[in-house]
Amino acid sequence: MAHNQFKDSLDPLSSINRHTESQHQNTSKIRLLPRKATKKKKREEKTTLKYMRAAINRANSLGGLFSFRFIRNIKSMSSSTSQDFVSRPVIKKVFAKLQKEGDGAVVRRGISRSEQKLLDPFLMLDEFSVSPPAGFPDHPHRGFETVTYVLEGGITHQDFKGHKGTIYAGDVQWMTAGRGIIHSEMPEEEVNKGLQLWINLSSNEKMIEPNYQELSHSDIPKAEQNGVEVKVIAGESMGIQSPVYTRTPTMFLDFTLQPGAQIHQNVPESWNAFAYILESGEGGGVFSSSNSSPIPAHSVVVFGPGNDGVSVWNKSSSKQLRFVLIAGEPIGEPVVQYGPFVMNTQAEIDMTIEDYHYGKNGFEMAKYWRSQ
Ligand code: FJE
Ligand code: FE
């Protein structure tokens, strides 16, 4: 295996080959499909809304000071459509171009250094596609977590402490590298695809003992409503909760919207949030506002701050829209990254390189271990 070649690519994630689109208004017309709600239900919703509005008006005229927010909350309680919600705005779109990584693997890097400030605590998002003999042979990590979500095929991982396993389509490995992991991540089948997300750890957790949370697809709670399916990998959605423990508070949801479906997902106020579009119909997915321009598959959609969640529409008439919605509580600390090591200061990076080189402070097995 071309270990040396791979080691070179462990240098600061360098060959970042991407482009950023500025937002532009869309002029193309896309037909809005009828919602699934029945006419009767719509009528009922309208009536409820009418009475609520009347009640608010009465209260207001009686001198009660109802904020806009309060009124909106009452409105949103009466309906499950996203038209009634205000969404966070889209502040950046990044189309993730293909680039080579590891040993012959190809990734689309959606998040890299340029988004780290906007998207604290997230460091990297790769959509990978890898076929044997390519892969991600023996390499270290320190100071953050990697989340691997397999979409097709399987990935076998082996680490320097004897931990080994294969995750297949729908399975998740939530790895806390902490003070140090050395592992290999290699494809199992002909075609192997998925996402790998890197989540930073706060300074007081960077040197914790490594840990794994492995979830089979059957451990990942799933809900379905009005043409929307959600798989809750981390956090909570549609009343169901993931069993994953997130040291850095994180939400990771996999949404599939049938043609014509729409959602509004709440996101905690202070958290940073983005979506990554996995598949879409003509033009893409519509985010934030119903009349904004569709965003194509393989794009990162960065949401601005706000106490609201995000609204999404699938305006395609035939294809489903699949995207992950990821949000996390910002750590707010300096980030110094040297490839697979992410610390707070250059001195800590220098120490990490030394630890890795001499096999110290968590990298004890570095000198002896090789993957099979
Ligand atoms: C890495 C280069 C790399 N994206 N997606 C440099 F390729 C890697 C690395 C991965 C990776 C692994 C999987 Cl299974 C999926 C990935 C990059 O292993 F960590 C550094 N530093
Ligand atoms: Fe890795």
Tab-separated table of C-alpha atoms in Angstrom, residues 86-260:
chain	number	residue	atom	x	y	z
A	86	VAL	CA	-39.513	32.384	9.515
A	87	SER	CA	-36.386	30.560	8.389
A	88	ARG	CA	-32.769	31.398	8.971
A	89	PRO	CA	-31.335	32.937	5.789
A	90	VAL	CA	-28.900	31.183	3.465
A	91	ILE	CA	-25.631	33.110	3.772
A	92	LYS	CA	-23.313	30.958	1.682
A	93	LYS	CA	-23.512	28.185	-0.885
A	94	VAL	CA	-20.538	25.986	-1.682
A	95	PHE	CA	-20.583	23.467	-4.485
A	96	ALA	CA	-18.242	20.678	-3.349
A	97	LYS	CA	-15.931	19.816	-6.235
A	98	LEU	CA	-14.159	16.486	-6.559
A	99	GLN	CA	-10.645	16.144	-5.208
A	100	LYS	CA	-8.248	13.281	-4.460
A	101	GLU	CA	-7.675	12.241	-0.874
A	102	GLY	CA	-6.169	9.343	1.037
A	103	ASP	CA	-4.731	6.684	-1.237
A	104	GLY	CA	-6.580	6.979	-4.542
A	105	ALA	CA	-9.902	7.954	-3.007
A	106	VAL	CA	-12.106	10.756	-4.315
A	107	VAL	CA	-13.978	13.142	-2.060
A	108	ARG	CA	-16.176	16.166	-2.465
A	109	ARG	CA	-15.057	18.515	0.301
A	110	GLY	CA	-18.056	20.568	1.324
A	111	ILE	CA	-16.550	22.147	4.409
A	112	SER	CA	-12.923	23.054	4.849
A	113	ARG	CA	-10.880	25.864	6.338
A	114	SER	CA	-12.828	28.631	4.634
A	115	GLU	CA	-16.037	27.604	6.423
A	116	GLN	CA	-14.538	26.791	9.828
A	117	LYS	CA	-15.227	30.240	11.309
A	118	LEU	CA	-18.806	30.354	10.032
A	119	LEU	CA	-19.471	26.786	11.042
A	120	ASP	CA	-17.683	26.300	14.376
A	121	PRO	CA	-17.601	23.465	15.725
A	122	PHE	CA	-17.424	21.782	12.278
A	123	LEU	CA	-14.016	21.329	10.689
A	124	MET	CA	-14.603	19.259	7.585
A	125	LEU	CA	-17.323	17.503	5.600
A	126	ASP	CA	-16.389	15.043	2.884
A	127	GLU	CA	-18.734	13.137	0.623
A	128	PHE	CA	-16.511	10.200	-0.249
A	129	SER	CA	-16.609	7.631	-3.000
A	130	VAL	CA	-13.993	4.913	-2.891
A	131	SER	CA	-13.341	1.589	-4.613
A	132	PRO	CA	-10.647	-0.975	-3.740
A	133	PRO	CA	-7.677	-0.852	-3.729
A	134	ALA	CA	-8.094	2.864	-2.926
A	135	GLY	CA	-8.892	3.888	0.629
A	136	PHE	CA	-7.685	5.687	3.712
A	137	PRO	CA	-4.789	3.594	5.057
A	138	ASP	CA	-3.095	4.000	8.467
A	139	HIS	CA	-3.296	7.593	9.704
A	140	PRO	CA	-3.661	9.387	13.053
A	141	HIS	CA	-6.202	11.813	14.534
A	142	ARG	CA	-6.129	14.015	17.638
A	143	GLY	CA	-8.352	16.686	19.150
A	144	PHE	CA	-11.735	16.106	17.468
A	145	GLU	CA	-14.405	13.574	16.474
A	146	THR	CA	-15.060	11.928	13.122
A	147	VAL	CA	-18.556	10.839	12.140
A	148	THR	CA	-18.726	8.362	9.269
A	149	TYR	CA	-22.154	7.771	7.713
A	150	VAL	CA	-22.136	5.104	5.012
A	151	LEU	CA	-24.634	5.614	2.168
A	152	GLU	CA	-23.655	2.723	-0.086
A	153	GLY	CA	-21.327	-0.286	0.327
A	154	GLY	CA	-19.223	-0.677	3.456
A	155	ILE	CA	-16.161	0.730	5.227
A	156	THR	CA	-13.896	-1.413	7.397
A	157	HIS	CA	-11.965	0.335	10.121
A	158	GLN	CA	-9.114	-1.031	12.212
A	159	ASP	CA	-7.359	0.878	14.936
A	160	PHE	CA	-4.083	0.589	16.823
A	161	LYS	CA	-5.826	-0.711	19.947
A	162	GLY	CA	-7.372	-3.702	18.187
A	163	HIS	CA	-10.774	-2.140	17.584
A	164	LYS	CA	-12.115	-3.355	14.266
A	165	GLY	CA	-15.406	-3.470	12.385
A	166	THR	CA	-17.306	-2.811	9.188
A	167	ILE	CA	-20.131	-0.338	8.802
A	168	TYR	CA	-22.563	-0.700	5.912
A	169	ALA	CA	-25.176	1.512	4.250
A	170	GLY	CA	-27.195	3.364	6.881
A	171	ASP	CA	-24.731	2.661	9.697
A	172	VAL	CA	-22.825	5.326	11.612
A	173	GLN	CA	-19.506	5.361	13.389
A	174	TRP	CA	-19.144	8.282	15.806
A	175	MET	CA	-15.461	8.259	16.752
A	176	THR	CA	-14.020	10.491	19.435
A	177	ALA	CA	-10.319	10.594	18.592
A	178	GLY	CA	-9.525	12.576	21.745
A	179	ARG	CA	-5.817	12.278	22.626
A	180	GLY	CA	-5.126	9.904	19.805
A	181	ILE	CA	-6.313	7.295	17.345
A	182	ILE	CA	-4.363	5.665	14.558
A	183	HIS	CA	-6.552	3.758	12.167
A	184	SER	CA	-7.266	2.684	8.622
A	185	GLU	CA	-10.594	3.142	6.827
A	186	MET	CA	-10.884	0.899	3.791
A	187	PRO	CA	-13.721	0.093	1.374
A	188	GLU	CA	-15.430	-3.285	1.509
A	189	GLU	CA	-17.352	-3.491	-1.768
A	190	GLU	CA	-17.091	-2.345	-5.364
A	191	VAL	CA	-18.777	0.999	-4.750
A	192	ASN	CA	-18.589	2.629	-1.326
A	193	LYS	CA	-20.034	6.041	-0.622
A	194	GLY	CA	-20.815	8.138	2.401
A	195	LEU	CA	-20.176	11.224	4.443
A	196	GLN	CA	-17.434	11.963	6.917
A	197	LEU	CA	-17.906	14.916	9.252
A	198	TRP	CA	-15.219	16.247	11.586
A	199	ILE	CA	-16.480	17.893	14.766
A	200	ASN	CA	-14.102	19.840	16.981
A	201	LEU	CA	-13.716	19.129	20.696
A	202	SER	CA	-13.400	21.882	23.294
A	203	SER	CA	-9.942	22.416	24.837
A	204	ASN	CA	-10.861	20.451	27.954
A	205	GLU	CA	-11.889	17.419	25.901
A	206	LYS	CA	-9.186	17.322	23.246
A	207	MET	CA	-7.030	14.952	25.283
A	208	ILE	CA	-9.731	12.577	26.567
A	209	GLU	CA	-9.549	8.825	26.020
A	210	PRO	CA	-10.669	7.789	22.538
A	211	ASN	CA	-14.180	6.403	22.280
A	212	TYR	CA	-16.479	4.822	19.697
A	213	GLN	CA	-20.238	4.941	19.319
A	214	GLU	CA	-21.289	2.557	16.596
A	215	LEU	CA	-24.860	2.535	15.371
A	216	SER	CA	-26.330	0.013	13.030
A	217	HIS	CA	-29.005	1.436	10.711
A	218	SER	CA	-31.595	-0.288	12.913
A	219	ASP	CA	-30.406	1.744	15.933
A	220	ILE	CA	-31.073	5.021	14.150
A	221	PRO	CA	-34.567	6.284	14.897
A	222	LYS	CA	-36.693	7.173	11.898
A	223	ALA	CA	-39.928	9.107	11.495
A	224	GLU	CA	-42.187	9.809	8.540
A	225	GLN	CA	-44.885	12.437	8.091
A	226	ASN	CA	-46.461	14.294	5.153
A	227	GLY	CA	-43.955	13.042	2.589
A	228	VAL	CA	-40.963	13.754	4.826
A	229	GLU	CA	-38.726	11.057	6.263
A	230	VAL	CA	-36.083	11.854	8.852
A	231	LYS	CA	-33.330	9.646	10.250
A	232	VAL	CA	-32.096	11.086	13.519
A	233	ILE	CA	-28.365	10.431	13.689
A	234	ALA	CA	-27.821	12.975	16.467
A	235	GLY	CA	-30.205	15.209	18.344
A	236	GLU	CA	-33.966	15.244	18.007
A	237	SER	CA	-36.545	15.705	15.257
A	238	MET	CA	-40.265	14.994	14.780
A	239	GLY	CA	-40.475	13.908	18.401
A	240	ILE	CA	-37.813	11.210	18.225
A	241	GLN	CA	-34.320	11.235	19.664
A	242	SER	CA	-30.963	9.733	18.750
A	243	PRO	CA	-29.103	7.585	21.292
A	244	VAL	CA	-25.762	9.202	20.356
A	245	TYR	CA	-23.950	11.150	23.057
A	246	THR	CA	-22.515	14.338	21.570
A	247	ARG	CA	-19.668	15.849	23.588
A	248	THR	CA	-19.928	18.913	21.418
A	249	PRO	CA	-23.703	19.391	21.241
A	250	THR	CA	-24.639	18.433	17.673
A	251	MET	CA	-27.726	17.805	15.551
A	252	PHE	CA	-27.332	15.490	12.535
A	253	LEU	CA	-30.494	14.727	10.578
A	254	ASP	CA	-30.912	12.868	7.280
A	255	PHE	CA	-34.045	14.155	5.511
A	256	THR	CA	-35.783	12.748	2.445
A	257	LEU	CA	-38.581	14.896	1.008
A	258	GLN	CA	-40.949	13.400	-1.546
A	259	PRO	CA	-41.910	15.591	-4.524
A	260	GLY	CA	-43.933	18.561	-3.279
